[in-house]
Short mmCIF file of C-alpha atoms and ligand atoms in Angstrom, two decimals:
data_model
loop_
_atom_site.label_atom_id
_atom_site.label_comp_id
_atom_site.label_asym_id
_atom_site.label_seq_id
_atom_site.Cartn_x
_atom_site.Cartn_y
_atom_site.Cartn_z
CA MET A 1055 26.06 -75.08 79.87
CA SER A 1056 27.57 -78.19 77.98
CA ALA A 1057 25.47 -80.76 76.87
CA HIS A 1058 27.05 -83.41 79.27
CA ASP A 1059 25.27 -81.30 82.71
CA VAL A 1060 21.93 -82.74 80.43
CA LEU A 1061 22.97 -86.06 80.01
CA GLY A 1062 25.44 -87.92 82.05
CA PRO A 1063 28.43 -90.18 81.03
CA GLY A 1064 26.16 -93.60 79.92
CA GLN A 1065 23.24 -91.68 78.36
CA LYS A 1066 25.12 -91.47 75.57
CA GLY A 1067 25.43 -94.88 74.61
CA LEU A 1068 22.48 -96.97 72.89
CA PHE A 1069 18.87 -97.74 75.23
CA ILE A 1070 17.97 -100.79 74.29
CA GLY A 1071 16.58 -103.48 76.91
CA GLY A 1072 16.11 -100.65 79.45
CA SER A 1073 19.64 -100.33 79.94
CA TRP A 1074 22.69 -98.01 78.59
CA ARG A 1075 25.19 -99.97 76.72
CA GLU A 1076 28.00 -99.40 73.95
CA ALA A 1077 27.91 -100.22 70.52
CA GLU A 1078 28.75 -103.43 69.45
CA GLY A 1079 32.94 -103.05 69.58
CA GLY A 1080 32.46 -99.92 71.08
CA GLU A 1081 32.20 -97.47 68.60
CA THR A 1082 31.38 -94.51 69.21
CA PHE A 1083 30.41 -90.78 66.41
CA ALA A 1084 30.90 -86.57 66.84
CA VAL A 1085 28.10 -84.42 67.13
CA HIS A 1086 29.06 -81.57 66.45
CA ASP A 1087 27.29 -77.47 67.47
CA PRO A 1088 27.07 -76.07 63.74
CA ALA A 1089 27.78 -72.39 65.38
CA ASP A 1090 31.66 -73.23 65.11
CA GLY A 1091 31.38 -76.79 63.73
CA SER A 1092 33.24 -77.68 66.95
CA VAL A 1093 32.36 -81.68 68.95
CA LEU A 1094 30.26 -81.50 71.46
CA ALA A 1095 29.90 -85.05 71.90
CA ARG A 1096 30.13 -88.94 71.07
CA VAL A 1097 27.77 -90.80 70.53
CA ALA A 1098 27.45 -94.84 70.94
CA ASP A 1099 27.68 -95.77 66.85
CA ALA A 1100 25.21 -98.64 66.54
CA THR A 1101 25.47 -101.74 63.89
CA VAL A 1102 23.36 -103.48 62.86
CA GLY A 1103 23.62 -106.55 65.67
CA ASP A 1104 22.88 -103.05 67.65
CA ALA A 1105 19.87 -102.40 65.31
CA MET A 1106 18.51 -106.45 65.72
CA ASP A 1107 19.19 -106.30 69.50
CA ALA A 1108 17.33 -103.76 70.07
CA LEU A 1109 14.15 -105.15 67.54
CA ASP A 1110 14.43 -108.17 69.82
CA ALA A 1111 14.26 -106.36 72.83
CA ALA A 1112 11.31 -104.95 71.32
CA VAL A 1113 9.98 -107.44 70.24
CA ALA A 1114 10.24 -109.01 74.05
CA ALA A 1115 8.08 -106.17 74.94
CA GLN A 1116 5.39 -106.30 72.84
CA ALA A 1117 2.53 -109.12 74.22
CA GLY A 1118 2.84 -107.21 77.71
CA TRP A 1119 2.99 -103.99 76.75
CA ALA A 1120 -0.04 -104.66 74.79
CA ARG A 1121 -1.49 -105.35 77.09
CA THR A 1122 -1.37 -103.55 79.85
CA ALA A 1123 -4.21 -100.94 80.62
CA PRO A 1124 -4.70 -97.93 79.19
CA ARG A 1125 -5.10 -96.15 81.99
CA HIS A 1126 -1.29 -97.06 82.35
CA ARG A 1127 -0.30 -96.54 79.56
CA SER A 1128 -1.53 -92.55 79.14
CA GLU A 1129 -0.61 -92.10 83.04
CA ILE A 1130 3.05 -92.71 82.25
CA LEU A 1131 2.71 -90.37 78.96
CA ARG A 1132 1.46 -87.80 80.92
CA ARG A 1133 4.81 -88.38 83.51
CA ALA A 1134 6.45 -87.39 80.83
CA PHE A 1135 4.77 -84.75 79.78
CA GLU A 1136 5.50 -83.69 83.14
CA LEU A 1137 9.31 -84.04 83.57
CA ILE A 1138 9.76 -82.20 80.40
CA ASN A 1139 7.77 -79.50 81.36
CA ALA A 1140 9.96 -79.65 84.14
CA ARG A 1141 12.87 -79.98 82.32
CA ALA A 1142 11.94 -78.01 79.88
CA HIS A 1143 15.16 -75.22 79.53
CA ASP A 1144 17.92 -77.92 79.62
CA LEU A 1145 15.93 -79.46 76.92
CA ALA A 1146 16.03 -76.44 75.11
CA GLU A 1147 19.63 -75.79 75.61
CA LEU A 1148 21.01 -78.94 74.35
CA MET A 1149 18.74 -78.42 70.94
CA SER A 1150 19.44 -75.80 70.73
CA LEU A 1151 23.09 -76.34 70.89
CA GLU A 1152 23.04 -79.76 68.52
CA MET A 1153 21.14 -77.79 66.15
CA GLY A 1154 21.84 -74.45 66.51
CA LYS A 1155 18.28 -72.80 66.78
CA THR A 1156 18.11 -70.42 69.37
CA ILE A 1157 16.82 -70.70 72.99
CA ALA A 1158 13.14 -68.94 71.85
CA GLU A 1159 12.79 -71.87 69.15
CA ALA A 1160 13.79 -74.52 70.98
CA LYS A 1161 11.79 -73.80 73.92
CA GLY A 1162 9.19 -73.65 71.53
CA GLU A 1163 9.55 -77.14 69.90
CA VAL A 1164 10.14 -78.50 73.27
CA ALA A 1165 6.45 -76.94 73.50
CA TYR A 1166 5.61 -78.31 70.92
CA GLY A 1167 6.26 -81.85 70.88
CA ASN A 1168 5.57 -82.07 74.10
CA GLU A 1169 2.09 -81.24 73.68
CA PHE A 1170 2.26 -85.26 71.61
CA PHE A 1171 2.84 -86.53 74.59
CA ARG A 1172 -0.06 -85.19 76.52
CA TRP A 1173 -2.50 -85.77 73.55
CA PHE A 1174 -1.33 -89.05 73.84
CA SER A 1175 -2.32 -89.87 77.14
CA GLU A 1176 -5.78 -88.53 76.82
CA GLU A 1177 -6.23 -89.96 73.15
CA ALA A 1178 -4.75 -93.66 75.19
CA VAL A 1179 -7.97 -94.24 76.85
CA ARG A 1180 -10.49 -93.20 74.12
CA ILE A 1181 -9.15 -96.46 72.10
CA HIS A 1182 -12.30 -97.92 70.68
CA GLY A 1183 -13.89 -100.52 68.32
CA ARG A 1184 -17.90 -100.40 67.24
CA TRP A 1185 -20.38 -102.83 67.84
CA MET A 1186 -23.29 -102.66 65.18
CA GLN A 1187 -25.96 -104.29 63.50
CA ASN A 1188 -25.85 -106.10 60.38
CA PRO A 1189 -27.59 -103.10 57.74
CA ALA A 1190 -29.67 -106.70 56.05
CA GLY A 1191 -30.69 -106.79 59.95
CA GLY A 1192 -30.49 -110.48 61.77
CA SER A 1193 -26.57 -110.77 62.70
CA ARG A 1194 -23.13 -108.54 64.58
CA LEU A 1195 -21.02 -106.60 63.24
CA LEU A 1196 -17.77 -105.82 65.85
CA THR A 1197 -14.20 -103.94 65.70
CA VAL A 1198 -12.02 -104.17 67.80
CA LYS A 1199 -8.35 -102.03 67.84
CA LYS A 1200 -4.96 -103.00 68.58
CA PRO A 1201 -1.46 -102.19 68.37
CA VAL A 1202 -0.10 -102.24 64.81
CA GLY A 1203 3.40 -104.30 66.84
CA PRO A 1204 7.24 -103.58 66.71
CA CYS A 1205 7.99 -100.22 65.21
CA LEU A 1206 10.46 -98.71 63.51
CA PHE A 1207 10.93 -94.62 63.67
CA VAL A 1208 13.23 -92.90 61.61
CA THR A 1209 13.30 -88.79 62.29
CA PRO A 1210 15.44 -85.71 61.10
CA TRP A 1211 17.62 -83.34 62.45
CA ASN A 1212 15.06 -80.48 62.28
CA PHE A 1213 13.10 -81.24 64.90
CA PRO A 1214 15.02 -83.47 67.21
CA LEU A 1215 12.63 -83.57 69.44
CA ALA A 1216 9.53 -82.55 68.76
CA MET A 1217 9.40 -85.70 65.46
CA GLY A 1218 10.23 -87.93 68.17
CA THR A 1219 7.27 -87.51 70.19
CA ARG A 1220 4.83 -87.46 67.10
CA LYS A 1221 5.74 -90.87 66.95
CA ILE A 1222 6.13 -92.36 70.38
CA GLY A 1223 3.66 -90.72 71.99
CA PRO A 1224 0.92 -92.83 69.64
CA ALA A 1225 2.91 -95.76 69.70
CA VAL A 1226 2.92 -95.73 73.27
CA ALA A 1227 -1.17 -94.50 74.30
CA ALA A 1228 -1.70 -97.66 71.55
CA GLY A 1229 0.67 -100.11 72.98
CA CYS A 1230 3.12 -100.58 70.34
CA THR A 1231 7.27 -101.32 71.02
CA MET A 1232 9.55 -99.36 69.27
CA VAL A 1233 13.51 -99.28 67.91
CA VAL A 1234 13.72 -95.13 67.53
CA LYS A 1235 16.62 -93.98 65.20
CA PRO A 1236 17.62 -90.04 65.64
CA ALA A 1237 19.23 -88.27 62.65
CA GLU A 1238 22.71 -88.88 63.59
CA LEU A 1239 23.51 -84.90 63.22
CA THR A 1240 21.06 -84.57 66.06
CA PRO A 1241 20.56 -88.07 68.61
CA LEU A 1242 20.91 -86.08 72.15
CA ALA A 1243 17.84 -84.91 72.80
CA MET A 1244 16.06 -88.08 71.65
CA LEU A 1245 18.41 -89.41 73.78
CA ALA A 1246 17.58 -87.08 76.70
CA LEU A 1247 13.76 -88.01 75.97
CA ALA A 1248 14.69 -91.98 76.15
CA GLY A 1249 15.83 -91.04 79.81
CA ILE A 1250 12.66 -89.44 80.90
CA LEU A 1251 10.48 -92.27 79.11
CA ALA A 1252 13.01 -94.47 81.48
CA GLU A 1253 11.79 -92.24 84.28
CA ALA A 1254 8.22 -91.81 84.17
CA GLY A 1255 7.79 -95.88 84.00
CA LEU A 1256 8.22 -96.86 80.42
CA PRO A 1257 8.88 -100.35 81.27
CA ASP A 1258 11.96 -102.25 79.22
CA GLY A 1259 11.91 -102.64 75.89
CA VAL A 1260 9.51 -100.25 75.24
CA LEU A 1261 11.23 -98.14 73.74
CA ASN A 1262 14.18 -98.17 72.18
CA VAL A 1263 17.41 -95.99 71.23
CA ILE A 1264 20.03 -96.56 68.40
CA PRO A 1265 21.78 -93.90 66.96
CA THR A 1266 24.14 -94.51 64.29
CA THR A 1267 25.74 -93.41 61.12
CA ARG A 1268 24.50 -96.85 59.73
CA ALA A 1269 21.32 -95.58 58.59
CA ALA A 1270 20.64 -97.48 55.23
CA ASP A 1271 22.29 -100.69 56.63
CA ILE A 1272 20.42 -100.70 60.27
CA SER A 1273 17.14 -99.37 58.01
CA THR A 1274 17.60 -102.45 55.74
CA ALA A 1275 17.83 -105.13 58.58
CA LEU A 1276 15.16 -104.24 60.83
CA MET A 1277 12.83 -104.18 57.04
CA ALA A 1278 13.93 -107.27 55.93
CA ASP A 1279 13.07 -108.52 60.11
CA ASP A 1280 8.80 -109.50 59.99
CA ARG A 1281 8.81 -109.00 63.10
CA LEU A 1282 8.59 -105.03 62.95
CA ARG A 1283 5.11 -104.71 61.82
CA LYS A 1284 5.10 -100.45 60.50
CA VAL A 1285 7.89 -97.68 59.81
CA SER A 1286 7.23 -94.46 60.63
CA PHE A 1287 9.50 -91.79 58.95
CA THR A 1288 10.11 -88.40 58.94
CA GLY A 1289 12.92 -87.69 56.41
CA SER A 1290 13.67 -86.39 52.99
CA THR A 1291 11.24 -87.72 49.32
CA ALA A 1292 14.09 -89.21 48.52
CA VAL A 1293 15.28 -91.45 51.46
CA GLY A 1294 11.21 -92.41 52.41
CA ARG A 1295 10.76 -93.05 48.44
CA GLN A 1296 13.48 -96.11 49.08
CA LEU A 1297 12.43 -97.04 52.36
CA VAL A 1298 8.93 -97.20 51.09
CA ARG A 1299 10.05 -99.96 48.27
CA GLN A 1300 12.19 -101.49 51.56
CA SER A 1301 9.43 -102.32 52.74
CA ALA A 1302 7.28 -103.85 49.67
CA ASP A 1303 8.74 -107.66 50.12
CA GLN A 1304 7.98 -107.95 54.80
CA LEU A 1305 4.95 -105.07 53.66
CA PRO A 1306 5.08 -103.13 57.73
CA ARG A 1307 2.63 -100.45 57.54
CA VAL A 1308 3.63 -97.37 56.33
CA SER A 1309 3.27 -93.91 57.96
CA MET A 1310 5.76 -91.37 55.72
CA GLU A 1311 5.99 -87.41 56.39
CA LEU A 1312 8.10 -86.71 53.96
CA GLY A 1313 9.30 -82.69 52.01
CA GLY A 1314 7.37 -79.81 50.92
CA ASN A 1315 7.60 -77.56 49.06
CA ALA A 1316 4.71 -74.93 50.82
CA PRO A 1317 3.31 -72.29 48.92
CA PHE A 1318 2.38 -69.02 50.79
CA ILE A 1319 -0.23 -67.18 48.60
CA LEU A 1320 -1.08 -63.38 48.90
CA PHE A 1321 -4.59 -61.89 47.07
CA GLU A 1322 -4.45 -58.59 46.56
CA ASP A 1323 -7.97 -58.25 49.53
CA ALA A 1324 -5.44 -59.43 53.06
CA ASP A 1325 -4.14 -57.77 54.97
CA VAL A 1326 -0.54 -56.84 54.48
CA ASP A 1327 0.60 -55.98 57.94
CA ALA A 1328 -1.14 -59.08 59.30
CA ALA A 1329 0.31 -61.18 56.13
CA VAL A 1330 4.70 -60.07 56.88
CA GLU A 1331 3.46 -60.87 60.43
CA GLY A 1332 2.67 -64.19 59.11
CA ALA A 1333 5.45 -64.59 57.20
CA MET A 1334 7.94 -64.29 59.42
CA VAL A 1335 6.54 -67.04 61.20
CA ALA A 1336 5.90 -69.39 58.75
CA LYS A 1337 9.28 -68.37 56.59
CA MET A 1338 11.79 -68.40 60.01
CA ARG A 1339 10.76 -70.37 62.40
CA ASN A 1340 13.15 -73.10 62.95
CA MET A 1341 15.54 -70.76 60.48
CA GLY A 1342 12.82 -71.34 57.55
CA GLU A 1343 15.03 -75.55 58.00
CA ALA A 1344 10.85 -76.86 58.80
CA CYS A 1345 8.96 -78.75 55.80
CA THR A 1346 6.01 -76.20 56.17
CA ALA A 1347 8.50 -73.41 55.82
CA ALA A 1348 6.88 -70.64 53.09
CA ASN A 1349 8.98 -71.77 50.38
CA ARG A 1350 7.15 -69.57 47.75
CA PHE A 1351 5.97 -66.69 47.90
CA LEU A 1352 3.38 -66.00 45.41
CA VAL A 1353 1.78 -62.54 45.96
CA HIS A 1354 -0.45 -60.62 43.75
CA ALA A 1355 1.25 -57.89 41.63
CA ASP A 1356 -0.72 -54.35 43.15
CA VAL A 1357 0.80 -55.83 46.17
CA ALA A 1358 3.70 -57.46 45.87
CA GLN A 1359 6.25 -54.44 46.07
CA GLU A 1360 4.22 -53.29 49.02
CA PHE A 1361 4.58 -56.80 50.96
CA ALA A 1362 8.33 -57.48 49.67
CA GLU A 1363 9.22 -53.93 51.45
CA LYS A 1364 7.64 -54.74 54.44
CA LEU A 1365 9.35 -57.94 54.48
CA ALA A 1366 12.46 -57.55 53.53
CA THR A 1367 12.64 -54.50 56.39
CA ARG A 1368 11.91 -56.95 58.69
CA MET A 1369 14.07 -60.25 57.81
CA GLY A 1370 17.10 -57.44 57.64
CA LYS A 1371 16.55 -56.44 61.04
CA LEU A 1372 16.95 -59.84 61.98
CA VAL A 1373 20.29 -60.80 64.22
CA VAL A 1374 22.16 -64.08 62.67
CA GLY A 1375 23.99 -65.65 65.56
CA ARG A 1376 25.10 -68.54 67.91
CA GLY A 1377 21.82 -69.97 69.27
CA GLN A 1378 22.70 -69.43 72.84
CA ASP A 1379 23.51 -65.80 73.54
CA ALA A 1380 21.39 -63.50 73.74
CA GLY A 1381 18.99 -61.13 71.08
CA VAL A 1382 19.63 -63.92 68.48
CA ASP A 1383 16.45 -64.14 66.21
CA VAL A 1384 18.62 -66.24 63.67
CA GLY A 1385 21.05 -69.08 64.24
CA PRO A 1386 23.50 -71.53 62.34
CA LEU A 1387 22.07 -73.90 59.19
CA ILE A 1388 22.32 -77.11 60.03
CA GLU A 1389 25.90 -77.94 58.66
CA GLU A 1390 27.80 -76.16 55.57
CA LYS A 1391 26.66 -78.51 52.71
CA ALA A 1392 23.07 -76.36 53.65
CA VAL A 1393 24.83 -73.20 53.70
CA ARG A 1394 26.40 -73.86 49.66
CA SER A 1395 22.67 -75.39 49.05
CA VAL A 1396 20.95 -72.12 49.78
CA ASP A 1397 23.23 -70.17 48.39
CA GLN A 1398 23.16 -72.24 45.12
CA LEU A 1399 19.76 -71.94 44.82
CA VAL A 1400 19.80 -67.65 45.68
CA THR A 1401 22.27 -67.38 42.87
CA ASP A 1402 21.16 -69.55 40.36
CA ALA A 1403 17.77 -67.22 41.31
CA VAL A 1404 19.90 -63.97 40.43
CA HIS A 1405 20.97 -65.41 37.58
CA ASP A 1406 17.64 -65.73 36.39
CA GLY A 1407 16.10 -61.81 36.83
CA ALA A 1408 15.61 -61.94 40.13
CA ARG A 1409 16.81 -58.95 42.76
CA VAL A 1410 17.65 -58.99 46.63
CA LEU A 1411 15.99 -56.66 49.34
CA THR A 1412 17.94 -57.74 51.65
CA GLY A 1413 20.69 -61.16 52.59
CA GLY A 1414 21.45 -62.95 49.59
CA THR A 1415 25.01 -64.39 51.50
CA ALA A 1416 26.44 -66.21 54.03
CA PRO A 1417 28.50 -64.41 56.45
CA ASP A 1418 32.28 -64.62 56.97
CA GLY A 1419 33.63 -66.95 60.13
CA PRO A 1420 33.39 -70.49 61.36
CA GLY A 1421 29.62 -72.16 62.01
CA PHE A 1422 27.09 -72.32 59.03
CA PHE A 1423 25.47 -69.11 58.98
CA TYR A 1424 22.94 -67.54 55.90
CA ARG A 1425 21.00 -64.34 56.23
CA PRO A 1426 18.19 -63.42 56.00
CA THR A 1427 17.05 -62.60 52.62
CA VAL A 1428 13.92 -61.76 50.72
CA LEU A 1429 14.23 -61.96 46.64
CA ILE A 1430 11.78 -60.18 44.52
CA ASP A 1431 11.50 -60.92 40.62
CA VAL A 1432 12.04 -64.46 40.58
CA HIS A 1433 11.08 -66.16 37.62
CA PRO A 1434 8.27 -69.08 38.86
CA GLU A 1435 10.56 -71.20 36.59
CA SER A 1436 13.99 -70.82 38.68
CA GLU A 1437 15.12 -73.85 40.95
CA ILE A 1438 14.16 -72.05 44.04
CA ASN A 1439 10.60 -72.71 43.13
CA SER A 1440 10.39 -76.07 43.01
CA ARG A 1441 13.35 -77.25 45.18
CA GLU A 1442 13.38 -77.61 49.31
CA ILE A 1443 15.27 -74.05 50.51
CA PHE A 1444 15.78 -75.44 53.83
CA GLY A 1445 16.93 -71.69 54.78
CA PRO A 1446 16.08 -68.32 55.54
CA VAL A 1447 15.16 -67.43 52.27
CA ALA A 1448 12.23 -65.60 50.88
CA PRO A 1449 11.32 -65.97 46.68
CA ILE A 1450 8.65 -63.00 45.46
CA VAL A 1451 6.63 -64.30 42.52
CA THR A 1452 3.50 -62.03 41.59
CA PHE A 1453 0.54 -63.08 39.94
CA THR A 1454 -2.30 -61.34 38.87
CA THR A 1455 -5.39 -64.05 38.86
CA GLU A 1456 -6.29 -66.50 41.47
CA GLU A 1457 -6.89 -69.28 39.04
CA GLU A 1458 -3.03 -68.72 37.78
CA ALA A 1459 -1.99 -68.71 41.90
CA VAL A 1460 -4.14 -72.14 42.51
CA ALA A 1461 -1.85 -73.13 39.30
CA ARG A 1462 1.81 -71.66 39.98
CA ALA A 1463 0.71 -73.52 44.02
CA ASN A 1464 0.45 -76.75 42.07
CA ALA A 1465 2.65 -76.38 40.23
CA THR A 1466 4.87 -78.73 42.58
CA GLU A 1467 5.28 -83.07 43.42
CA TYR A 1468 5.14 -81.69 47.44
CA GLY A 1469 1.91 -81.24 48.85
CA LEU A 1470 2.33 -80.69 52.07
CA ALA A 1471 1.73 -77.64 53.69
CA ALA A 1472 -0.24 -73.96 52.20
CA TYR A 1473 -0.80 -70.67 53.89
CA VAL A 1474 -3.44 -68.20 52.27
CA TYR A 1475 -4.18 -64.81 53.46
CA THR A 1476 -7.52 -63.26 51.77
CA ARG A 1477 -10.13 -61.33 53.57
CA ASP A 1478 -12.48 -63.07 51.36
CA LEU A 1479 -13.88 -65.82 53.74
CA SER A 1480 -15.28 -67.88 50.13
CA ARG A 1481 -12.48 -66.95 48.06
CA ALA A 1482 -10.43 -68.47 51.28
CA ILE A 1483 -12.46 -71.58 51.34
CA ARG A 1484 -12.06 -72.34 47.54
CA MET A 1485 -8.25 -71.72 47.87
CA ALA A 1486 -8.81 -74.27 50.93
CA GLU A 1487 -10.31 -76.81 48.48
CA SER A 1488 -8.16 -76.62 45.19
CA LEU A 1489 -5.36 -76.96 46.77
CA GLU A 1490 -3.35 -79.87 46.04
CA CYS A 1491 -2.08 -80.59 50.22
CA GLY A 1492 -2.19 -81.62 53.21
CA MET A 1493 -2.74 -78.90 56.17
CA VAL A 1494 -3.74 -75.29 55.48
CA GLY A 1495 -3.66 -71.52 56.65
CA ILE A 1496 -5.72 -69.58 56.32
CA ASN A 1497 -4.05 -66.23 58.03
CA SER A 1498 -1.73 -68.46 59.23
CA GLY A 1499 1.30 -68.93 59.42
CA LEU A 1500 1.07 -71.25 61.50
CA ILE A 1501 -0.33 -74.77 61.51
CA SER A 1502 1.48 -77.79 63.11
CA ASN A 1503 -0.57 -78.79 66.47
CA ALA A 1504 -0.63 -81.71 68.63
CA ALA A 1505 -4.39 -81.57 68.26
CA ALA A 1506 -4.63 -81.38 64.52
CA PRO A 1507 -3.82 -83.69 62.01
CA PHE A 1508 0.13 -83.36 60.47
CA GLY A 1509 0.74 -84.58 56.75
CA GLY A 1510 0.67 -84.29 53.19
CA VAL A 1511 -0.39 -85.53 49.87
CA LYS A 1512 1.50 -86.41 46.86
CA ALA A 1513 5.24 -86.88 47.56
CA SER A 1514 5.10 -84.90 50.89
CA GLY A 1515 3.73 -88.63 52.19
CA PHE A 1516 0.94 -89.95 53.39
CA GLY A 1517 0.01 -90.77 56.89
CA ARG A 1518 -1.03 -88.42 59.85
CA GLU A 1519 0.29 -87.14 62.94
CA GLY A 1520 -1.64 -85.53 65.52
CA GLY A 1521 -4.52 -85.04 66.27
CA PHE A 1522 -7.55 -88.51 66.41
CA GLU A 1523 -5.60 -89.79 63.29
CA GLY A 1524 -2.96 -89.70 65.02
CA ILE A 1525 -2.95 -93.00 66.78
CA GLU A 1526 -4.65 -95.21 63.97
CA GLU A 1527 -1.33 -95.39 62.44
CA TYR A 1528 -0.73 -97.37 65.12
CA LEU A 1529 -3.50 -99.21 65.97
CA GLU A 1530 -4.52 -102.56 64.27
CA THR A 1531 -8.62 -103.34 63.38
CA THR A 1532 -10.29 -107.05 63.76
CA TYR A 1533 -13.32 -107.07 62.40
CA VAL A 1534 -15.33 -109.53 64.73
CA ALA A 1535 -18.40 -111.50 62.93
CA LEU A 1536 -21.22 -112.77 65.07
CA PRO A 1537 -23.84 -114.85 63.83
CA ALA A 1538 -27.99 -114.04 64.20
CA GLY A 1539 -29.22 -115.10 67.61
CA TRP A 1540 -26.47 -113.80 70.09
P1 NAD B 5 16.92 -87.13 55.79
O1 NAD B 5 15.68 -88.36 54.78
O2 NAD B 5 18.66 -87.57 55.02
O3 NAD B 5 16.73 -88.39 57.14
C1 NAD B 5 16.39 -88.08 57.79
C2 NAD B 5 16.39 -89.41 58.26
O4 NAD B 5 16.52 -91.02 57.44
C3 NAD B 5 17.31 -89.51 59.27
O5 NAD B 5 17.29 -89.79 60.30
C4 NAD B 5 18.92 -90.32 58.29
O6 NAD B 5 19.74 -90.76 59.03
C5 NAD B 5 18.13 -91.13 58.04
N1 NAD B 5 18.32 -91.62 56.79
C6 NAD B 5 19.39 -91.37 55.72
N2 NAD B 5 19.34 -92.10 54.66
C7 NAD B 5 18.65 -93.38 54.68
C8 NAD B 5 17.92 -94.37 54.57
N3 NAD B 5 18.92 -94.79 53.03
N4 NAD B 5 17.59 -95.60 55.22
C9 NAD B 5 17.21 -95.22 56.28
N5 NAD B 5 17.26 -93.97 56.60
C10 NAD B 5 18.02 -92.80 55.76
O7 NAD B 5 16.42 -86.20 55.78
P2 NAD B 5 16.73 -85.00 56.71
O8 NAD B 5 17.74 -83.98 55.78
O9 NAD B 5 17.16 -85.44 58.15
O10 NAD B 5 15.77 -84.11 57.24
C11 NAD B 5 14.91 -83.65 56.37
C12 NAD B 5 13.80 -83.89 55.35
O11 NAD B 5 12.95 -83.98 56.59
C13 NAD B 5 13.61 -82.09 54.47
O12 NAD B 5 13.22 -82.47 53.40
C14 NAD B 5 12.16 -82.13 55.69
O13 NAD B 5 11.16 -81.91 54.44
C15 NAD B 5 11.40 -82.65 56.18
N6 NAD B 5 11.03 -83.09 56.96
C16 NAD B 5 8.66 -83.35 56.46
C17 NAD B 5 8.78 -83.58 58.05
C18 NAD B 5 7.45 -84.11 57.92
O14 NAD B 5 7.10 -84.28 59.00
N7 NAD B 5 6.90 -83.95 56.81
C19 NAD B 5 8.75 -83.03 58.89
C20 NAD B 5 10.00 -82.54 59.73
C21 NAD B 5 10.98 -83.08 58.68
#
């Protein structure tokens, strides 16, 4: 199958005001297959003028969309959910091609991403304010929820579909219109999604998708326009900081889902085999290219050797190859730069004294592959412990006390996810309370769930996606004071 089988010829254009069109000047850019570097498709390359057209379309649609019945918006999302389910295989192949992940992982992402449409189709009809008596008696206090207005969504390449549905689902449910700028490395899944939402009955102009190679120019222009009322960004902390600075002029609402440096903490009382299973998910989901990926393995000295050997055995058996091929467990990284960055972190860690138990190199040949790697005796100050690895590498550092584990875990500017393995319930609770992060998995390597609030603290950003909290990011509260006697 090729990308052209899923997306029609027009569907590689810009989606603005309900129509597919070319970019101003007809410019396009290439989308590559990371398994061999070949060109999969060419996609329209939006200019600043195109982006402003997309914002015009979103602004024009906003008032009418905000007036629609919540049930109507709910049913559009539900129809989109059904259509995505029916096309899950094609969407998974498309994502596997453009991003490299295996078909099984891509199917997992389709299912996970689609849950946000189901969840927010259910939340759309439960938006409510409150009515209460003034504590001093007499008058009444009312609150009314309203959509924030036109939004800009900027999404990353690692989960091309789910990072979109996590924003689009609640925005549709709340009655917001939007301009979506997908990552230039993986725009195809978002274009497919735009077609599906249109088919599900989303009115023209509510969702506009503008792939581009001019991300900074476009976001700068859009954020300078006071009609834009919300920016939700998922990506690196460096770009997030830039967007937060830019938001100071027009002060749109801002949500930031940024980088992570998750600790995976294994205590001496834990079930080591279960921890190995959890580590395989927390580390290897998406080839390690996940913001929630276990980045630092902090393991009690008593179980470190056993855990490291068992993990290395499992990691060493994984088959690396093209994501669409049968029997492959680990696809390529997204681009050559990513392989060089992972390799440099491993080389530096080894230089600082780490031992390689498995992997540690990139295979020869075309494509951007890296072997699943386990490092033991990693120096706590090695750069691999402070940077997001974004690859299939598990560095192990040992500790001896709970206090030391907490201090090491929190010794990072990031605060997205953490994983804790212990059989001691009170310790698990203490850890959840003392770790500086937005999400904690206890004896679990998988935390993402549409019904849960996803997000971070510190340099991992602010705002939550999913759960009951997710829709609040797209709602404003108007307080209405009523006098006594009404
Ligand atoms: P990135 O910051 O390079 O790019 C993210 C998006 O921002 C892309 O669409 C890109 O085109 C756009 N962009 C780049 N420069 C920009 C600029 N100057 N102005 C406006 N937009 C710009 O990140 P990436 O490499 O695509 O994604 C990986 C990063 O995303 C990792 O740090 C990862 O941890 C993070 N991430 C976070 C979450 C989360 O929910 N917290 C989820 C997935 C990925």
